[in-house]
Coordinates of C-alpha atoms in Angstrom, one line a residue:
Chain J
M1 CA -57.8 24.2 151.7
R2 CA -56.5 24.1 155.4
S3 CA -54.8 27.1 157.0
V4 CA -54.4 25.6 160.5
I5 CA -54.1 21.8 161.6
L6 CA -53.7 21.1 165.2
E7 CA -53.5 17.4 166.3
Q8 CA -53.5 16.5 169.9
V9 CA -51.7 19.7 170.9
S10 CA -51.0 20.2 174.7
K11 CA -49.2 22.9 176.6
K12 CA -48.1 22.4 180.2
Y13 CA -46.8 25.2 182.4
H14 CA -45.0 23.8 185.3
N15 CA -47.9 21.6 186.8
V16 CA -50.7 23.4 185.0
L17 CA -52.1 21.9 181.8
A18 CA -53.1 25.0 179.8
L19 CA -54.0 23.1 176.6
N20 CA -55.0 19.4 176.8
G21 CA -55.1 17.4 173.5
I22 CA -56.6 20.0 171.1
T23 CA -57.3 18.7 167.7
L24 CA -58.7 21.3 165.3
T25 CA -58.8 22.2 161.7
I26 CA -59.2 25.8 160.3
E27 CA -59.8 26.3 156.6
K28 CA -58.3 29.1 154.6
N29 CA -60.3 32.4 154.7
D30 CA -62.1 31.1 157.8
W31 CA -62.9 33.8 160.5
V32 CA -62.8 31.9 163.7
A33 CA -63.7 33.3 167.1
V34 CA -62.2 31.3 170.1
M35 CA -64.2 31.7 173.0
G36 CA -64.2 30.4 176.6
P37 CA -63.9 31.5 180.3
S38 CA -60.7 33.0 181.8
G39 CA -58.0 30.3 182.0
S40 CA -59.7 28.2 179.3
G41 CA -56.4 28.3 177.4
K42 CA -57.7 30.7 174.5
S43 CA -54.6 33.1 174.6
T44 CA -52.2 29.9 175.0
L45 CA -53.7 28.6 171.8
L46 CA -53.3 31.8 170.1
N47 CA -49.7 32.2 171.1
I48 CA -48.9 28.8 169.8
L49 CA -50.5 29.3 166.7
G50 CA -48.6 32.3 166.1
G51 CA -45.2 30.7 167.1
L52 CA -44.8 32.8 170.1
D53 CA -44.9 29.7 172.3
S54 CA -44.2 26.1 171.6
P55 CA -46.5 23.2 172.6
T56 CA -45.3 20.5 175.1
Q57 CA -46.9 17.9 172.8
G58 CA -48.7 17.5 169.6
K59 CA -48.4 18.8 166.0
I60 CA -49.3 22.1 164.5
V61 CA -49.3 22.9 160.8
V62 CA -49.9 26.6 160.0
E63 CA -50.0 27.6 156.3
G64 CA -48.1 24.4 155.3
N65 CA -45.4 24.8 158.1
D66 CA -45.1 22.3 160.9
I67 CA -44.1 24.9 163.5
S68 CA -44.0 22.4 166.4
T69 CA -40.5 21.4 165.2
L70 CA -39.2 24.7 164.4
S71 CA -36.1 26.4 166.3
S72 CA -36.7 29.9 168.0
K73 CA -34.9 31.6 165.0
Q74 CA -37.2 29.6 162.5
L75 CA -40.2 30.7 164.6
A76 CA -39.1 34.3 164.4
V77 CA -39.1 33.9 160.5
F78 CA -42.3 32.2 160.5
R79 CA -43.9 35.0 162.6
R80 CA -42.7 37.8 160.3
E81 CA -43.5 35.9 157.1
K82 CA -47.0 34.3 157.9
I83 CA -48.6 36.0 160.9
G84 CA -50.1 39.4 161.7
F85 CA -50.8 40.1 165.4
V86 CA -53.4 42.2 166.8
F87 CA -53.0 42.7 170.6
Q88 CA -55.6 43.7 173.1
Q89 CA -53.1 46.0 174.7
F90 CA -51.9 47.2 171.3
Y91 CA -48.2 46.9 172.1
L92 CA -47.0 49.8 170.1
V93 CA -43.4 51.0 170.6
P94 CA -43.9 54.2 172.6
Y95 CA -41.1 56.3 171.2
L96 CA -42.0 55.5 167.6
T97 CA -44.6 57.4 165.6
A98 CA -47.7 55.6 164.0
L99 CA -45.8 55.4 160.7
E100 CA -42.6 54.0 162.3
N101 CA -44.5 51.4 164.2
V102 CA -45.9 50.1 161.1
M103 CA -42.4 50.2 159.4
L104 CA -40.9 48.4 162.3
A105 CA -42.7 45.2 161.1
Q106 CA -41.5 45.9 157.5
Y107 CA -38.0 46.4 159.0
F108 CA -38.0 42.9 160.6
H109 CA -39.6 41.3 157.6
S110 CA -37.4 42.6 154.9
M111 CA -37.1 46.2 153.8
T112 CA -39.0 49.3 154.8
D113 CA -41.2 51.1 152.3
E114 CA -42.7 54.2 153.8
Q115 CA -45.3 54.8 150.9
E116 CA -46.8 51.4 151.6
A117 CA -46.8 52.0 155.4
V118 CA -48.6 55.4 154.9
A119 CA -51.1 53.5 152.7
A120 CA -51.8 50.9 155.3
L121 CA -52.3 53.7 158.0
Q122 CA -54.8 55.5 155.4
R123 CA -56.7 52.3 155.0
V124 CA -57.3 52.1 158.7
G125 CA -58.4 55.7 158.6
L126 CA -55.2 57.2 160.1
G127 CA -53.8 59.0 157.2
D128 CA -53.7 62.3 159.2
R129 CA -52.1 60.6 162.2
I130 CA -49.1 59.0 160.8
Q131 CA -46.7 61.3 162.7
H132 CA -48.4 60.9 166.1
L133 CA -46.8 58.9 168.8
P134 CA -49.0 56.3 170.5
A135 CA -49.6 58.4 173.5
Q136 CA -51.0 61.1 171.3
L137 CA -53.6 58.6 170.0
S138 CA -56.8 57.3 171.4
G139 CA -57.3 53.5 172.2
G140 CA -59.2 53.1 169.0
E141 CA -56.6 54.6 167.0
Q142 CA -53.8 52.6 168.6
Q143 CA -55.6 49.7 167.8
R144 CA -56.0 50.7 164.1
V145 CA -52.2 51.3 164.1
C146 CA -51.7 47.8 165.4
I147 CA -54.1 46.5 162.6
A148 CA -52.1 48.3 160.0
R149 CA -48.8 46.9 161.5
A150 CA -50.4 43.3 161.3
L151 CA -51.4 43.6 157.7
I152 CA -48.4 45.5 156.4
N153 CA -46.4 42.3 155.4
H154 CA -49.4 40.7 153.8
P155 CA -49.7 37.7 156.3
K156 CA -51.8 34.7 155.5
L157 CA -53.1 34.4 159.1
I158 CA -54.2 37.2 161.4
L159 CA -54.3 36.4 165.1
A160 CA -56.4 38.8 167.2
D161 CA -56.2 38.6 171.1
E162 CA -59.4 40.5 172.4
P163 CA -58.8 43.0 169.6
T164 CA -61.8 45.3 171.1
G165 CA -61.2 44.5 174.8
N166 CA -59.9 47.9 175.5
L167 CA -62.3 49.9 173.2
D168 CA -65.5 51.7 173.4
A169 CA -68.4 50.8 171.3
E170 CA -67.7 53.0 168.3
N171 CA -64.0 51.9 168.1
E172 CA -65.1 48.3 168.5
R173 CA -67.3 48.8 165.5
I174 CA -64.7 50.4 163.4
V175 CA -62.1 47.4 164.3
L176 CA -64.6 44.8 163.5
E177 CA -65.4 46.4 160.1
L178 CA -61.6 46.4 159.3
L179 CA -61.3 42.7 160.5
A180 CA -64.4 42.0 158.3
A181 CA -62.6 43.8 155.3
L182 CA -59.5 41.9 155.8
H183 CA -61.6 38.6 155.9
R184 CA -63.2 39.7 152.6
E185 CA -59.8 40.0 151.1
G186 CA -59.0 36.4 151.8
H187 CA -57.2 36.5 155.1
T188 CA -57.7 33.7 157.7
I189 CA -58.6 35.3 160.9
I190 CA -58.5 33.8 164.4
M191 CA -59.7 35.9 167.2
V192 CA -59.7 35.4 170.8
T193 CA -62.7 36.8 172.7
H194 CA -65.0 36.1 175.7
A195 CA -67.7 38.5 174.5
P196 CA -70.4 36.4 172.9
H197 CA -71.6 39.4 170.6
L198 CA -68.1 39.6 169.1
G199 CA -68.2 35.8 168.4
E200 CA -71.1 36.2 166.4
H201 CA -69.2 38.4 163.8
A202 CA -67.1 35.2 163.0
Q203 CA -68.0 32.4 160.8
K204 CA -67.1 29.7 163.3
I205 CA -66.9 29.7 167.1
V206 CA -64.4 27.5 168.8
R207 CA -65.2 27.0 172.5
L208 CA -62.5 26.0 175.1
A209 CA -62.8 25.0 178.8
H210 CA -60.1 24.0 181.1
G211 CA -57.7 23.6 178.2
R212 CA -60.0 21.3 176.2
L213 CA -61.9 21.8 173.1
V214 CA -65.6 21.8 173.8
D215 CA -67.1 22.3 170.4
V216 CA -66.9 24.0 167.1
Q217 CA -70.1 25.8 165.8
L218 CA -71.0 28.0 162.9
S219 CA -72.0 31.4 164.2
A220 CA -75.6 32.3 164.3
A221 CA -75.4 35.8 162.8
C222 CA -72.5 37.5 160.8
Q223 CA -73.0 41.2 159.9
F224 CA -69.9 41.9 158.1
C225 CA -68.8 38.6 156.4
K226 CA -70.3 36.1 154.1
I227 CA -70.5 32.4 155.2
Chain G
M1 CA -35.0 52.3 159.9
F2 CA -32.3 50.9 162.4
A3 CA -30.9 54.4 162.8
R4 CA -34.3 55.9 163.4
I5 CA -35.2 53.2 166.1
L6 CA -31.7 53.7 167.7
L7 CA -31.8 57.5 167.8
K8 CA -35.5 57.7 169.1
S9 CA -34.9 54.9 171.5
F10 CA -31.8 56.7 172.9
R11 CA -33.4 60.2 173.0
G12 CA -36.6 58.9 174.6
R13 CA -35.3 57.5 177.8
D14 CA -35.8 58.3 181.5
S15 CA -33.5 59.1 184.4
R16 CA -32.0 55.6 184.1
Q17 CA -30.5 56.5 180.7
V18 CA -29.3 59.7 182.4
V19 CA -27.5 57.6 185.2
A20 CA -26.0 55.3 182.6
F21 CA -24.8 58.4 180.5
L22 CA -23.2 60.0 183.6
A23 CA -21.4 56.9 184.5
V24 CA -19.7 57.0 181.1
V25 CA -19.1 60.7 181.3
I26 CA -17.5 60.4 184.8
A27 CA -15.1 57.5 183.8
A28 CA -14.2 59.3 180.6
A29 CA -13.7 62.7 182.4
V30 CA -11.4 61.0 185.0
A31 CA -9.4 59.5 182.3
S32 CA -9.4 62.7 180.2
T33 CA -8.2 64.7 183.2
L34 CA -5.4 62.2 184.1
F35 CA -4.2 61.7 180.5
T36 CA -4.2 65.6 180.0
I37 CA -2.3 66.2 183.3
R38 CA 0.2 63.2 182.6
A39 CA 0.8 64.5 179.2
D40 CA 1.7 67.9 180.5
A41 CA 3.3 66.8 183.7
G42 CA 6.6 66.0 182.4
A43 CA 7.2 69.3 181.0
K44 CA 5.4 71.1 184.0
I45 CA 7.4 69.3 186.7
N46 CA 10.4 69.9 184.7
V47 CA 9.8 73.7 184.8
E48 CA 9.0 73.4 188.6
L49 CA 12.2 71.6 189.2
R50 CA 14.2 73.9 187.1
A51 CA 13.5 76.6 189.7
Y52 CA 15.2 74.4 192.3
G53 CA 18.7 75.1 190.4
A54 CA 21.0 73.4 188.2
N55 CA 20.7 69.8 187.3
L56 CA 24.1 69.5 185.6
V57 CA 27.5 70.8 187.0
L58 CA 30.6 70.9 185.0
V59 CA 33.8 70.9 186.9
P60 CA 37.5 70.3 186.0
A61 CA 38.4 66.6 185.8
E62 CA 40.3 65.2 188.7
A63 CA 42.9 63.7 186.5
E64 CA 43.6 67.1 185.0
N65 CA 45.8 69.0 187.3
Q66 CA 43.8 72.1 187.0
R67 CA 41.5 73.8 189.2
T68 CA 39.3 75.9 186.9
L69 CA 37.7 75.7 183.5
S70 CA 37.9 77.8 180.3
V71 CA 34.6 79.5 180.0
R72 CA 35.2 80.1 176.2
E73 CA 35.8 76.3 175.6
I74 CA 32.7 75.4 177.6
M75 CA 30.6 77.8 175.8
A76 CA 31.9 76.8 172.4
Y77 CA 30.5 73.2 173.1
P78 CA 27.4 72.7 170.9
W79 CA 24.7 73.1 173.6
P80 CA 21.2 72.6 172.5
A81 CA 20.0 75.7 170.8
S82 CA 16.5 75.6 171.9
S83 CA 15.3 77.2 175.2
D84 CA 13.0 74.1 175.5
T85 CA 16.1 72.1 176.4
L86 CA 18.5 74.5 177.8
H87 CA 17.0 76.5 180.3
G88 CA 20.2 78.3 181.6
L89 CA 23.9 78.1 181.6
A90 CA 25.8 79.9 184.3
P91 CA 29.8 79.9 184.6
V92 CA 30.7 80.6 188.1
L93 CA 34.0 81.7 189.6
Y94 CA 34.9 81.4 193.3
G95 CA 37.6 83.4 195.0
V96 CA 38.6 84.7 198.3
V97 CA 38.6 88.7 198.7
H98 CA 39.1 91.0 201.6
L99 CA 36.3 93.4 202.2
V100 CA 37.0 97.0 203.2
T101 CA 34.2 99.4 204.4
D102 CA 34.4 102.8 206.0
S103 CA 33.9 101.3 209.3
A104 CA 36.3 98.2 208.9
A105 CA 38.3 97.2 211.8
S106 CA 42.0 96.9 211.4
T107 CA 41.8 93.2 210.4
L108 CA 40.0 92.9 207.1
P109 CA 37.5 90.2 207.0
A110 CA 38.1 87.4 204.3
I111 CA 35.0 86.3 202.3
V112 CA 34.2 84.1 199.5
A113 CA 33.3 86.0 196.4
L114 CA 31.1 84.5 193.7
G115 CA 31.4 85.8 190.1
A116 CA 28.6 85.0 187.6
D117 CA 26.6 86.5 185.1
F118 CA 23.6 87.8 186.8
G119 CA 21.0 87.0 184.2
A120 CA 22.3 83.5 183.7
M121 CA 22.5 82.9 187.4
R122 CA 18.9 84.1 187.8
R123 CA 17.7 81.6 185.1
V124 CA 19.5 78.8 186.7
N125 CA 18.7 79.7 190.3
S126 CA 15.2 81.4 190.1
F127 CA 14.6 80.4 193.8
W128 CA 17.0 83.1 194.9
D129 CA 15.4 85.8 196.8
I130 CA 17.0 89.0 196.2
K131 CA 16.1 92.5 197.9
P132 CA 15.5 94.8 196.3
A133 CA 14.4 93.0 193.0
L134 CA 17.1 93.6 190.4
T135 CA 17.0 93.1 186.6
E136 CA 20.7 93.5 186.3
L137 CA 24.0 93.8 188.4
R138 CA 26.3 96.5 187.1
E139 CA 30.1 95.9 187.0
N140 CA 30.5 98.3 190.1
E141 CA 27.8 96.7 192.1
I142 CA 27.7 93.6 194.3
L143 CA 25.3 91.5 196.1
A144 CA 25.8 90.2 199.8
G145 CA 24.4 87.0 201.0
Q146 CA 22.1 87.7 204.1
A147 CA 24.4 86.1 206.6
A148 CA 27.4 87.9 205.3
A149 CA 25.6 91.3 205.3
R150 CA 24.4 90.8 209.0
K151 CA 27.8 89.7 210.2
L152 CA 29.8 92.5 208.4
D153 CA 26.9 95.1 209.2
L154 CA 26.5 95.9 205.5
S155 CA 23.6 97.9 204.3
I156 CA 22.1 98.4 200.8
G157 CA 23.7 101.4 199.0
Q158 CA 26.9 101.2 201.0
S159 CA 30.2 101.5 199.3
V160 CA 32.7 98.7 199.8
E161 CA 36.2 97.8 198.6
L162 CA 37.2 94.5 197.5
R163 CA 40.9 93.4 197.7
T164 CA 42.8 90.4 196.7
P165 CA 44.5 88.6 199.5
A166 CA 47.9 89.6 198.2
A167 CA 46.5 93.3 198.2
N168 CA 47.8 93.5 194.6
A169 CA 44.4 94.5 193.0
S170 CA 41.4 96.1 194.4
A171 CA 37.9 97.8 193.2
N172 CA 35.2 99.8 194.7
F173 CA 31.8 98.6 194.5
R174 CA 28.2 99.7 195.7
L175 CA 26.2 97.1 197.6
A176 CA 23.0 96.7 195.3
G177 CA 21.1 94.1 197.3
I178 CA 20.9 91.3 199.7
V179 CA 20.4 87.8 198.5
S180 CA 18.9 84.9 200.5
T181 CA 19.2 81.4 199.0
G182 CA 19.3 79.2 202.2
E183 CA 22.6 77.8 200.7
N184 CA 26.3 78.7 200.9
E185 CA 25.5 82.0 198.9
D186 CA 24.1 83.4 202.2
D187 CA 27.7 83.7 203.5
Q188 CA 29.1 85.0 200.2
I189 CA 29.2 88.2 198.1
I190 CA 28.3 88.0 194.5
L191 CA 29.5 90.1 191.7
N192 CA 29.8 90.1 188.0
L193 CA 32.0 87.2 186.6
Q194 CA 34.2 89.4 184.5
T195 CA 34.7 91.8 187.3
L196 CA 35.9 89.0 189.5
Q197 CA 38.0 87.4 186.8
K198 CA 39.6 90.8 186.4
L199 CA 40.2 91.3 190.2
L200 CA 41.7 87.8 190.6
D201 CA 43.6 88.0 187.3
S202 CA 41.9 84.8 186.0
P203 CA 40.6 85.8 182.6
D204 CA 38.3 83.3 180.9
R205 CA 38.3 81.1 184.0
A206 CA 35.5 79.5 186.1
T207 CA 35.4 77.2 188.9
L208 CA 32.4 75.5 187.6
I209 CA 29.6 75.7 185.2
L210 CA 26.1 75.3 186.3
A211 CA 23.5 74.1 183.6
S212 CA 19.8 73.7 183.9
I213 CA 18.5 71.2 181.3
K214 CA 14.8 70.6 180.5
G215 CA 13.4 67.3 179.3
G216 CA 14.1 65.0 182.3
P217 CA 16.9 62.7 183.5
A218 CA 17.3 60.9 180.0
V219 CA 18.2 64.3 178.3
V220 CA 20.7 65.2 181.0
E221 CA 22.4 61.8 180.8
K222 CA 22.7 62.1 177.1
I223 CA 24.4 65.5 177.5
V224 CA 26.8 64.2 180.1
A225 CA 27.7 61.2 177.8
N226 CA 28.4 63.6 175.0
I227 CA 30.4 66.1 177.1
S228 CA 32.7 63.3 178.6
Q229 CA 33.5 62.5 175.0
R230 CA 33.9 65.9 173.4
L231 CA 35.4 68.1 176.4
A232 CA 38.7 66.7 177.6
G233 CA 39.4 67.9 181.2
V234 CA 35.9 68.4 181.9
K235 CA 33.8 66.3 184.3
A236 CA 29.9 66.6 183.9
K237 CA 28.0 65.7 186.9
P238 CA 24.4 65.3 186.9
V239 CA 22.6 66.5 190.0
R240 CA 21.0 63.1 190.6
K241 CA 18.6 64.3 193.5
I242 CA 16.8 66.5 191.2
A243 CA 16.8 64.4 188.1
E244 CA 15.7 61.5 190.0
S245 CA 12.9 63.3 191.8
E246 CA 11.5 64.2 188.6
A247 CA 11.5 60.7 187.4
H248 CA 10.1 59.6 190.7
V249 CA 7.3 62.1 190.6
L250 CA 6.3 61.1 187.3
Q251 CA 6.4 57.4 188.2
I252 CA 4.1 58.0 191.1
L253 CA 1.8 60.1 189.1
T254 CA 1.7 57.4 186.4
L255 CA 0.9 54.7 189.0
L256 CA -1.7 57.0 190.7
M257 CA -3.3 57.8 187.4
T258 CA -3.4 54.1 186.5
I259 CA -5.0 53.0 189.7
V260 CA -7.5 55.8 189.6
T261 CA -8.5 55.1 186.0
V262 CA -8.8 51.4 186.4
F263 CA -10.9 51.8 189.6
T264 CA -13.2 54.4 187.9
V265 CA -13.4 52.2 184.8
V266 CA -14.5 49.2 186.8
V267 CA -17.1 51.1 188.8
A268 CA -18.5 52.8 185.8
T269 CA -18.7 49.5 184.0
L270 CA -20.6 47.8 186.8
C271 CA -22.9 50.9 187.1
L272 CA -23.5 51.0 183.5
G273 CA -24.2 47.3 183.2
A274 CA -26.6 47.3 186.2
T275 CA -28.4 50.4 185.0
M276 CA -28.7 49.1 181.2
T277 CA -30.0 45.6 182.6
A278 CA -32.5 47.5 184.8
L279 CA -33.5 49.5 181.6
I280 CA -33.8 46.3 179.7
V281 CA -36.1 44.7 182.1
E282 CA -38.1 47.9 182.0
R283 CA -38.3 47.6 178.2
Q284 CA -38.9 44.0 178.2
Q285 CA -42.5 44.4 176.6
E286 CA -41.0 46.5 173.9
V287 CA -38.4 43.7 173.1
G288 CA -41.3 41.1 173.3
V289 CA -43.2 43.1 170.8
M290 CA -40.2 43.2 168.5
K291 CA -39.7 39.5 168.8
A292 CA -43.4 38.9 168.2
L293 CA -43.1 40.9 165.0
G294 CA -40.3 38.6 163.9
A295 CA -37.2 40.0 165.4
E296 CA -34.4 37.6 165.8
N297 CA -32.0 37.7 168.6
R298 CA -29.4 39.3 166.3
H299 CA -31.9 42.1 165.7
V300 CA -32.3 42.7 169.4
A301 CA -28.6 42.4 170.2
R302 CA -27.5 44.9 167.6
L303 CA -30.0 47.4 168.9
V304 CA -28.8 46.9 172.5
A305 CA -25.3 47.0 171.6
A306 CA -25.7 50.0 169.2
E307 CA -27.4 51.9 172.1
L308 CA -24.5 51.2 174.4
M309 CA -22.1 52.3 171.7
L310 CA -23.9 55.5 171.2
L311 CA -24.0 56.0 175.0
G312 CA -20.2 55.1 175.1
L313 CA -19.5 57.6 172.3
S314 CA -21.5 60.6 173.4
G315 CA -20.3 59.9 177.0
G316 CA -16.9 59.8 175.9
V317 CA -16.9 63.0 174.0
A318 CA -18.7 64.8 176.9
G319 CA -16.2 63.2 179.3
Y320 CA -13.3 64.4 177.4
W321 CA -14.5 68.1 177.5
V322 CA -15.3 67.8 181.2
G323 CA -12.1 66.1 181.9
L324 CA -10.2 68.9 180.0
L325 CA -11.8 71.5 182.1
F326 CA -10.8 69.6 185.3
A327 CA -7.3 69.3 184.0
E328 CA -7.1 73.0 183.2
V329 CA -8.4 74.0 187.0
I330 CA -5.9 71.4 188.3
S331 CA -3.1 72.6 186.1
K332 CA -3.8 76.3 186.9
N333 CA -3.8 75.6 190.6
V334 CA -0.8 73.3 190.9
F335 CA 1.5 74.6 188.1
N336 CA 0.1 78.0 187.5
T337 CA -0.4 77.5 183.9
Y338 CA -3.2 76.0 181.8
A339 CA -2.8 72.6 180.4
A340 CA -2.5 72.3 176.5
V341 CA -5.7 71.2 174.7
R342 CA -4.7 67.8 173.4
L343 CA -6.9 66.6 170.8
E344 CA -4.8 63.3 170.5
I345 CA -6.1 62.4 173.9
L346 CA -9.7 62.2 172.5
P347 CA -9.3 58.9 170.7
A348 CA -7.9 57.3 173.7
V349 CA -10.8 58.5 175.8
L350 CA -13.3 57.4 173.2
I351 CA -11.7 53.8 173.0
L352 CA -11.9 53.8 176.7
A353 CA -15.6 54.8 176.9
L354 CA -16.5 52.3 174.2
G355 CA -14.6 49.5 176.1
I356 CA -16.7 50.3 179.1
S357 CA -19.8 50.2 177.1
L358 CA -18.9 46.9 175.4
A359 CA -17.8 45.2 178.8
A360 CA -21.2 46.6 180.3
A361 CA -23.2 45.4 177.4
I362 CA -22.7 41.7 178.3
F363 CA -25.3 41.9 181.3
P364 CA -28.1 43.7 179.5
L365 CA -27.5 41.8 176.3
R366 CA -27.8 38.5 178.1
R367 CA -31.1 39.7 179.7
A368 CA -32.5 41.0 176.3
L369 CA -31.8 37.5 174.4
Q370 CA -33.6 35.7 177.4
I371 CA -36.9 37.6 177.0
E372 CA -39.5 35.5 175.7
P373 CA -42.3 37.3 173.7
T374 CA -45.1 35.6 175.5
V375 CA -43.8 36.5 178.9
A376 CA -43.1 40.0 178.0
L377 CA -46.5 40.5 176.4
R378 CA -48.2 39.1 179.5
G379 CA -46.3 41.9 181.3
E380 CA -44.6 39.3 183.8

């Protein structure tokens, strides 16, 4: 069962070709690490997969939806229905509490359910931090709120852009454990990283360079997931 | 959840939000001040102008061959019962008398005597300056105009005798005060109406009736028309100078108020629009996150518009009270009374403040809808 299909996907910003004819298939419940040097097109690929950006050329099918033809309104619906984002910078709304940040995703999706949002925060180990504002939380805690927000609407696909880029070793371990748990539950995870040791936690490593797909490899070691 | 986001977003803003709030408050306060003053101005200016004398004079009609009016007949006319409309009504009788003092020369000076009810005359002509201040004028007392007193060398407390020209009647009086009006009365003596009527053997007669009507030129014109129909032999003449100056002052005030309000509203709208646009640029990452989480443009538009409406409402309410405070200060200084608290002005001020917010919403809304989540999340 395929979760993501990319056929000859290109993205051009003005005169810069950020992605150049990417063709790639990702199976359901895969955990894929997208790696490559800065400027290789990792984040562009993630943005296009998440419907945050549109390709200049090519076809993208995510969870059965050809998102390359969707309008901006349809893309918004696609994002809230199918995708959970985990950002490197967390991007929590600063004036809302941890609980409200999670409920914000529920609000745009359908209806808010405070109990469910509390449960999501408890799951990421923040049951005692639900009324804290982002500024009152550590980086690791903010990233865990971000993960709770990503999983609250039960998305099929979780897109994580450098999820541990701003975290210390201990918080990195916690976040990776959470992603591994989500993977075990059946979520498909695509994680952008340029740190080789993080790539080893995934099942597959997709390497990009200058916007091109270099290769797809099975990872050498996977501590938290089953291959 | 929408209310939660709205209130927290509204509360948690920085100095830009304060500037935006102040722009609405200032516009609403200016409108509130001017609306309050304008609402009171008619009555207040009316009261001010009433101090400048009668705005309606009744005289014998020219066609009728008579030189005086019947006081009883005029008083029987159904004048407005409320003191809110009829400020004062003073029958006046003029006659020529000779004045005799102890030191009088052989030729007795002739002088115009004005007979009027002292209280009524004071209500109609409250600008008269009487020394010493008197509350009443007794039957055996007279006032002398300041020029007459100087010419005849009269002093307060002095005894004088008034005689009719034919010397068939006379009476003794005490000079109770000196009056200064800046008009004809300065050369006259003033005494009680009934006393002069008796002296001149003209019971119930008056040369003219002075009326001071509140309510503006329209009310005066209505009474003039009614008197012309109901009182034969009487001509009602509005004192147009006073009636028209009242209308003119109100007209200028309204024009000035409109110009100031429009100018303030335009400036406030531009200020609010620019400030809120800058605020949206500052918040573009937040808007980008919302869009990344699946918010459509309608969600963002609703949030921005609701924030501006909340700003408009809160600024409007604050502006109403600030404006009322200014109106009270202005009213106390200009009219020497406080302006009435008019809650009916509040909806008008709120509508204006909301209008400003809606007009100003165009710029930040357009900016918010243009925000692309990828650009916002990259912090560009």
